[in-house]
JSON list of C-alpha atoms in Angstrom, two decimals:
[
{"chain": "A", "resi": 99, "resn": "MET", "atom": "CA", "xyz": [2.11, -6.18, -30.10]},
{"chain": "A", "resi": 100, "resn": "LYS", "atom": "CA", "xyz": [0.25, -9.47, -29.90]},
{"chain": "A", "resi": 101, "resn": "GLU", "atom": "CA", "xyz": [-3.45, -9.73, -29.10]},
{"chain": "A", "resi": 102, "resn": "ILE", "atom": "CA", "xyz": [-4.02, -9.93, -25.34]},
{"chain": "A", "resi": 103, "resn": "PRO", "atom": "CA", "xyz": [-7.26, -11.61, -24.22]},
{"chain": "A", "resi": 104, "resn": "GLN", "atom": "CA", "xyz": [-9.77, -9.74, -22.08]},
{"chain": "A", "resi": 105, "resn": "ILE", "atom": "CA", "xyz": [-9.30, -10.92, -18.50]},
{"chain": "A", "resi": 106, "resn": "SER", "atom": "CA", "xyz": [-11.75, -10.12, -15.70]},
{"chain": "A", "resi": 107, "resn": "GLU", "atom": "CA", "xyz": [-10.55, -8.89, -12.29]},
{"chain": "A", "resi": 108, "resn": "ALA", "atom": "CA", "xyz": [-11.17, -12.33, -10.78]},
{"chain": "A", "resi": 109, "resn": "GLU", "atom": "CA", "xyz": [-9.33, -14.04, -13.62]},
{"chain": "A", "resi": 110, "resn": "TYR", "atom": "CA", "xyz": [-6.46, -11.61, -13.09]},
{"chain": "A", "resi": 111, "resn": "GLU", "atom": "CA", "xyz": [-6.14, -12.89, -9.51]},
{"chain": "A", "resi": 112, "resn": "VAL", "atom": "CA", "xyz": [-5.78, -16.41, -10.94]},
{"chain": "A", "resi": 113, "resn": "MET", "atom": "CA", "xyz": [-3.23, -15.19, -13.48]},
{"chain": "A", "resi": 114, "resn": "LYS", "atom": "CA", "xyz": [-1.13, -13.59, -10.75]},
{"chain": "A", "resi": 115, "resn": "VAL", "atom": "CA", "xyz": [-0.82, -16.99, -9.07]},
{"chain": "A", "resi": 116, "resn": "ILE", "atom": "CA", "xyz": [0.06, -18.64, -12.38]},
{"chain": "A", "resi": 117, "resn": "TRP", "atom": "CA", "xyz": [2.70, -15.99, -13.18]},
{"chain": "A", "resi": 118, "resn": "LYS", "atom": "CA", "xyz": [4.28, -16.34, -9.75]},
{"chain": "A", "resi": 119, "resn": "TYR", "atom": "CA", "xyz": [4.42, -20.14, -9.57]},
{"chain": "A", "resi": 120, "resn": "GLU", "atom": "CA", "xyz": [4.24, -21.52, -13.12]},
{"chain": "A", "resi": 121, "resn": "PRO", "atom": "CA", "xyz": [4.26, -24.28, -14.11]},
{"chain": "A", "resi": 122, "resn": "ILE", "atom": "CA", "xyz": [1.59, -25.01, -11.52]},
{"chain": "A", "resi": 123, "resn": "SER", "atom": "CA", "xyz": [-1.00, -27.75, -11.09]},
{"chain": "A", "resi": 124, "resn": "THR", "atom": "CA", "xyz": [-4.73, -27.34, -10.54]},
{"chain": "A", "resi": 125, "resn": "PRO", "atom": "CA", "xyz": [-4.58, -28.41, -6.86]},
{"chain": "A", "resi": 126, "resn": "GLU", "atom": "CA", "xyz": [-1.74, -25.95, -6.22]},
{"chain": "A", "resi": 127, "resn": "VAL", "atom": "CA", "xyz": [-3.71, -23.10, -7.82]},
{"chain": "A", "resi": 128, "resn": "VAL", "atom": "CA", "xyz": [-6.77, -24.02, -5.74]},
{"chain": "A", "resi": 129, "resn": "GLU", "atom": "CA", "xyz": [-4.69, -24.14, -2.55]},
{"chain": "A", "resi": 130, "resn": "LYS", "atom": "CA", "xyz": [-3.00, -20.80, -3.12]},
{"chain": "A", "resi": 131, "resn": "LEU", "atom": "CA", "xyz": [-6.22, -19.01, -4.07]},
{"chain": "A", "resi": 132, "resn": "SER", "atom": "CA", "xyz": [-8.21, -20.62, -1.25]},
{"chain": "A", "resi": 133, "resn": "ASN", "atom": "CA", "xyz": [-5.67, -19.18, 1.21]},
{"chain": "A", "resi": 134, "resn": "LYS", "atom": "CA", "xyz": [-6.31, -15.63, 0.03]},
{"chain": "A", "resi": 135, "resn": "SER", "atom": "CA", "xyz": [-9.97, -15.68, -1.04]},
{"chain": "A", "resi": 136, "resn": "ASP", "atom": "CA", "xyz": [-13.25, -17.33, -0.16]},
{"chain": "A", "resi": 137, "resn": "TRP", "atom": "CA", "xyz": [-13.61, -18.90, -3.60]},
{"chain": "A", "resi": 138, "resn": "LYS", "atom": "CA", "xyz": [-14.74, -22.50, -3.78]},
{"chain": "A", "resi": 139, "resn": "PRO", "atom": "CA", "xyz": [-12.62, -24.97, -5.77]},
{"chain": "A", "resi": 140, "resn": "ASN", "atom": "CA", "xyz": [-15.31, -25.19, -8.48]},
{"chain": "A", "resi": 141, "resn": "THR", "atom": "CA", "xyz": [-15.12, -21.41, -8.98]},
{"chain": "A", "resi": 142, "resn": "ILE", "atom": "CA", "xyz": [-11.36, -21.61, -9.41]},
{"chain": "A", "resi": 143, "resn": "HIS", "atom": "CA", "xyz": [-11.69, -24.55, -11.83]},
{"chain": "A", "resi": 144, "resn": "THR", "atom": "CA", "xyz": [-14.20, -22.53, -13.87]},
{"chain": "A", "resi": 145, "resn": "MET", "atom": "CA", "xyz": [-11.86, -19.54, -14.07]},
{"chain": "A", "resi": 146, "resn": "LEU", "atom": "CA", "xyz": [-8.94, -21.76, -15.10]},
{"chain": "A", "resi": 147, "resn": "ALA", "atom": "CA", "xyz": [-11.08, -23.28, -17.86]},
{"chain": "A", "resi": 148, "resn": "ARG", "atom": "CA", "xyz": [-12.12, -19.80, -19.05]},
{"chain": "A", "resi": 149, "resn": "LEU", "atom": "CA", "xyz": [-8.52, -18.62, -19.14]},
{"chain": "A", "resi": 150, "resn": "VAL", "atom": "CA", "xyz": [-7.55, -21.66, -21.20]},
{"chain": "A", "resi": 151, "resn": "LYS", "atom": "CA", "xyz": [-10.46, -21.01, -23.58]},
{"chain": "A", "resi": 152, "resn": "LYS", "atom": "CA", "xyz": [-9.40, -17.34, -23.89]},
{"chain": "A", "resi": 153, "resn": "ARG", "atom": "CA", "xyz": [-5.84, -18.51, -24.67]},
{"chain": "A", "resi": 154, "resn": "ALA", "atom": "CA", "xyz": [-4.36, -16.76, -21.65]},
{"chain": "A", "resi": 155, "resn": "LEU", "atom": "CA", "xyz": [-3.25, -20.13, -20.24]},
{"chain": "A", "resi": 156, "resn": "HIS", "atom": "CA", "xyz": [-1.97, -23.39, -21.62]},
{"chain": "A", "resi": 157, "resn": "ALA", "atom": "CA", "xyz": [-3.04, -26.57, -19.82]},
{"chain": "A", "resi": 158, "resn": "ARG", "atom": "CA", "xyz": [-1.38, -29.93, -20.25]},
{"chain": "A", "resi": 159, "resn": "LYS", "atom": "CA", "xyz": [-2.53, -33.14, -18.64]},
{"chain": "A", "resi": 160, "resn": "ASP", "atom": "CA", "xyz": [-0.03, -34.74, -16.28]},
{"chain": "A", "resi": 161, "resn": "GLY", "atom": "CA", "xyz": [-1.51, -37.89, -14.82]},
{"chain": "A", "resi": 162, "resn": "ARG", "atom": "CA", "xyz": [-4.72, -36.89, -13.09]},
{"chain": "A", "resi": 163, "resn": "VAL", "atom": "CA", "xyz": [-4.06, -33.15, -12.95]},
{"chain": "A", "resi": 164, "resn": "PHE", "atom": "CA", "xyz": [-3.55, -30.27, -15.34]},
{"chain": "A", "resi": 165, "resn": "ILE", "atom": "CA", "xyz": [-0.38, -28.21, -15.31]},
{"chain": "A", "resi": 166, "resn": "TYR", "atom": "CA", "xyz": [-0.82, -24.56, -16.27]},
{"chain": "A", "resi": 167, "resn": "THR", "atom": "CA", "xyz": [1.58, -22.13, -17.89]},
{"chain": "A", "resi": 168, "resn": "SER", "atom": "CA", "xyz": [0.79, -18.63, -19.08]},
{"chain": "A", "resi": 169, "resn": "LEU", "atom": "CA", "xyz": [0.47, -17.70, -22.73]},
{"chain": "A", "resi": 170, "resn": "VAL", "atom": "CA", "xyz": [0.36, -14.02, -21.79]},
{"chain": "A", "resi": 171, "resn": "GLU", "atom": "CA", "xyz": [3.23, -12.42, -19.89]},
{"chain": "A", "resi": 172, "resn": "ASN", "atom": "CA", "xyz": [2.47, -10.26, -16.89]},
{"chain": "A", "resi": 173, "resn": "HIS", "atom": "CA", "xyz": [4.24, -7.20, -18.33]},
{"chain": "A", "resi": 174, "resn": "GLU", "atom": "CA", "xyz": [2.29, -7.53, -21.62]},
{"chain": "A", "resi": 175, "resn": "TYR", "atom": "CA", "xyz": [-1.02, -7.61, -19.77]},
{"chain": "A", "resi": 176, "resn": "VAL", "atom": "CA", "xyz": [-0.12, -4.67, -17.52]},
{"chain": "A", "resi": 177, "resn": "GLU", "atom": "CA", "xyz": [1.06, -2.65, -20.53]},
{"chain": "A", "resi": 178, "resn": "GLN", "atom": "CA", "xyz": [-2.19, -3.31, -22.41]},
{"chain": "A", "resi": 179, "resn": "LYS", "atom": "CA", "xyz": [-4.37, -2.47, -19.39]},
{"chain": "A", "resi": 180, "resn": "SER", "atom": "CA", "xyz": [-2.37, 0.71, -18.72]},
{"chain": "A", "resi": 181, "resn": "LYS", "atom": "CA", "xyz": [-2.78, 1.91, -22.30]},
{"chain": "A", "resi": 182, "resn": "SER", "atom": "CA", "xyz": [-6.48, 1.06, -22.24]},
{"chain": "A", "resi": 183, "resn": "PHE", "atom": "CA", "xyz": [-6.94, 2.96, -18.97]},
{"chain": "A", "resi": 184, "resn": "LEU", "atom": "CA", "xyz": [-5.12, 6.02, -20.31]},
{"chain": "A", "resi": 185, "resn": "LYS", "atom": "CA", "xyz": [-7.13, 5.97, -23.52]},
{"chain": "A", "resi": 186, "resn": "GLN", "atom": "CA", "xyz": [-10.48, 5.52, -21.75]},
{"chain": "A", "resi": 187, "resn": "PHE", "atom": "CA", "xyz": [-10.00, 8.20, -19.07]},
{"chain": "A", "resi": 188, "resn": "PHE", "atom": "CA", "xyz": [-7.27, 10.56, -20.27]},
{"chain": "A", "resi": 189, "resn": "GLY", "atom": "CA", "xyz": [-7.37, 10.61, -24.06]},
{"chain": "A", "resi": 190, "resn": "GLY", "atom": "CA", "xyz": [-4.41, 8.27, -24.23]},
{"chain": "A", "resi": 191, "resn": "THR", "atom": "CA", "xyz": [-1.89, 10.71, -22.81]},
{"chain": "A", "resi": 192, "resn": "LEU", "atom": "CA", "xyz": [0.07, 10.14, -19.63]},
{"chain": "A", "resi": 193, "resn": "ASN", "atom": "CA", "xyz": [0.63, 13.85, -19.03]},
{"chain": "A", "resi": 194, "resn": "SER", "atom": "CA", "xyz": [-3.18, 14.36, -18.83]},
{"chain": "A", "resi": 195, "resn": "MET", "atom": "CA", "xyz": [-3.37, 11.72, -16.11]},
{"chain": "A", "resi": 196, "resn": "VAL", "atom": "CA", "xyz": [-0.46, 13.17, -14.13]},
{"chain": "A", "resi": 197, "resn": "LEU", "atom": "CA", "xyz": [-1.90, 16.69, -14.50]},
{"chain": "A", "resi": 198, "resn": "ASN", "atom": "CA", "xyz": [-5.25, 15.40, -13.22]},
{"chain": "A", "resi": 199, "resn": "PHE", "atom": "CA", "xyz": [-3.57, 13.93, -10.14]},
{"chain": "A", "resi": 200, "resn": "ILE", "atom": "CA", "xyz": [-1.61, 17.13, -9.52]},
{"chain": "A", "resi": 201, "resn": "GLU", "atom": "CA", "xyz": [-4.66, 19.40, -9.94]},
{"chain": "A", "resi": 202, "resn": "ASN", "atom": "CA", "xyz": [-6.70, 17.26, -7.57]},
{"chain": "A", "resi": 203, "resn": "ASP", "atom": "CA", "xyz": [-3.96, 17.08, -4.94]},
{"chain": "A", "resi": 204, "resn": "GLN", "atom": "CA", "xyz": [-3.62, 13.33, -5.39]},
{"chain": "A", "resi": 205, "resn": "LEU", "atom": "CA", "xyz": [0.18, 13.38, -5.47]},
{"chain": "A", "resi": 206, "resn": "SER", "atom": "CA", "xyz": [2.11, 13.83, -2.24]},
{"chain": "A", "resi": 207, "resn": "ASN", "atom": "CA", "xyz": [5.42, 15.66, -2.13]},
{"chain": "A", "resi": 208, "resn": "GLU", "atom": "CA", "xyz": [7.07, 12.24, -1.89]},
{"chain": "A", "resi": 209, "resn": "ASP", "atom": "CA", "xyz": [5.24, 11.10, -5.05]},
{"chain": "A", "resi": 210, "resn": "ILE", "atom": "CA", "xyz": [6.41, 14.21, -6.91]},
{"chain": "A", "resi": 211, "resn": "SER", "atom": "CA", "xyz": [10.00, 13.72, -5.70]},
{"chain": "A", "resi": 212, "resn": "GLU", "atom": "CA", "xyz": [9.89, 10.09, -6.85]},
{"chain": "A", "resi": 213, "resn": "LEU", "atom": "CA", "xyz": [8.59, 11.13, -10.28]},
{"chain": "A", "resi": 214, "resn": "LYS", "atom": "CA", "xyz": [11.35, 13.73, -10.60]},
{"chain": "A", "resi": 215, "resn": "LYS", "atom": "CA", "xyz": [13.95, 11.11, -9.67]},
{"chain": "A", "resi": 216, "resn": "ILE", "atom": "CA", "xyz": [12.55, 8.64, -12.25]},
{"chain": "A", "resi": 217, "resn": "LEU", "atom": "CA", "xyz": [12.54, 11.31, -14.96]},
{"chain": "A", "resi": 218, "resn": "SER", "atom": "CA", "xyz": [16.06, 12.40, -14.06]},
{"chain": "A", "resi": 219, "resn": "MET", "atom": "CA", "xyz": [17.32, 8.82, -14.26]},
{"chain": "A", "resi": 220, "resn": "ARG", "atom": "CA", "xyz": [15.57, 8.42, -17.62]},
{"chain": "A", "resi": 221, "resn": "ASP", "atom": "CA", "xyz": [17.22, 11.61, -18.91]},
{"chain": "A", "resi": 222, "resn": "LYS", "atom": "CA", "xyz": [20.64, 10.35, -17.81]},
{"chain": "A", "resi": 223, "resn": "LYS", "atom": "CA", "xyz": [19.99, 7.03, -19.57]},
{"chain": "A", "resi": 224, "resn": "GLY", "atom": "CA", "xyz": [19.12, 8.85, -22.80]},
{"chain": "A", "resi": 225, "resn": "GLU", "atom": "CA", "xyz": [22.37, 10.85, -22.71]},
{"chain": "A", "resi": 226, "resn": "LYS", "atom": "CA", "xyz": [24.51, 7.71, -22.90]}
]
């Protein structure tokens, strides 16, 4: 697996916009993030520059604006963060996390039914 840069929660919000709309220009990123947050344009510009420096984004100049594309795919980032979370809080095992949720009554009957359905579908896939 390739090295995934460390991305802050705020930077992740920027990345979600990039992933959804790429390739996307600076003004478009600012517009979309301004609609859903109270960030100033300079804050957004700073986060874009940081993400380029971290090699999470590629920026190319197009006239007077930059066009951004991701260098990290959404699923890669989510996979890395999920593994990191499991390792940090549950010794790296998914069953420890699920057991914790069950023991602390964090899973509803609907959640448990959904998990059973997912596992059943996975078993059927493996039989083929």
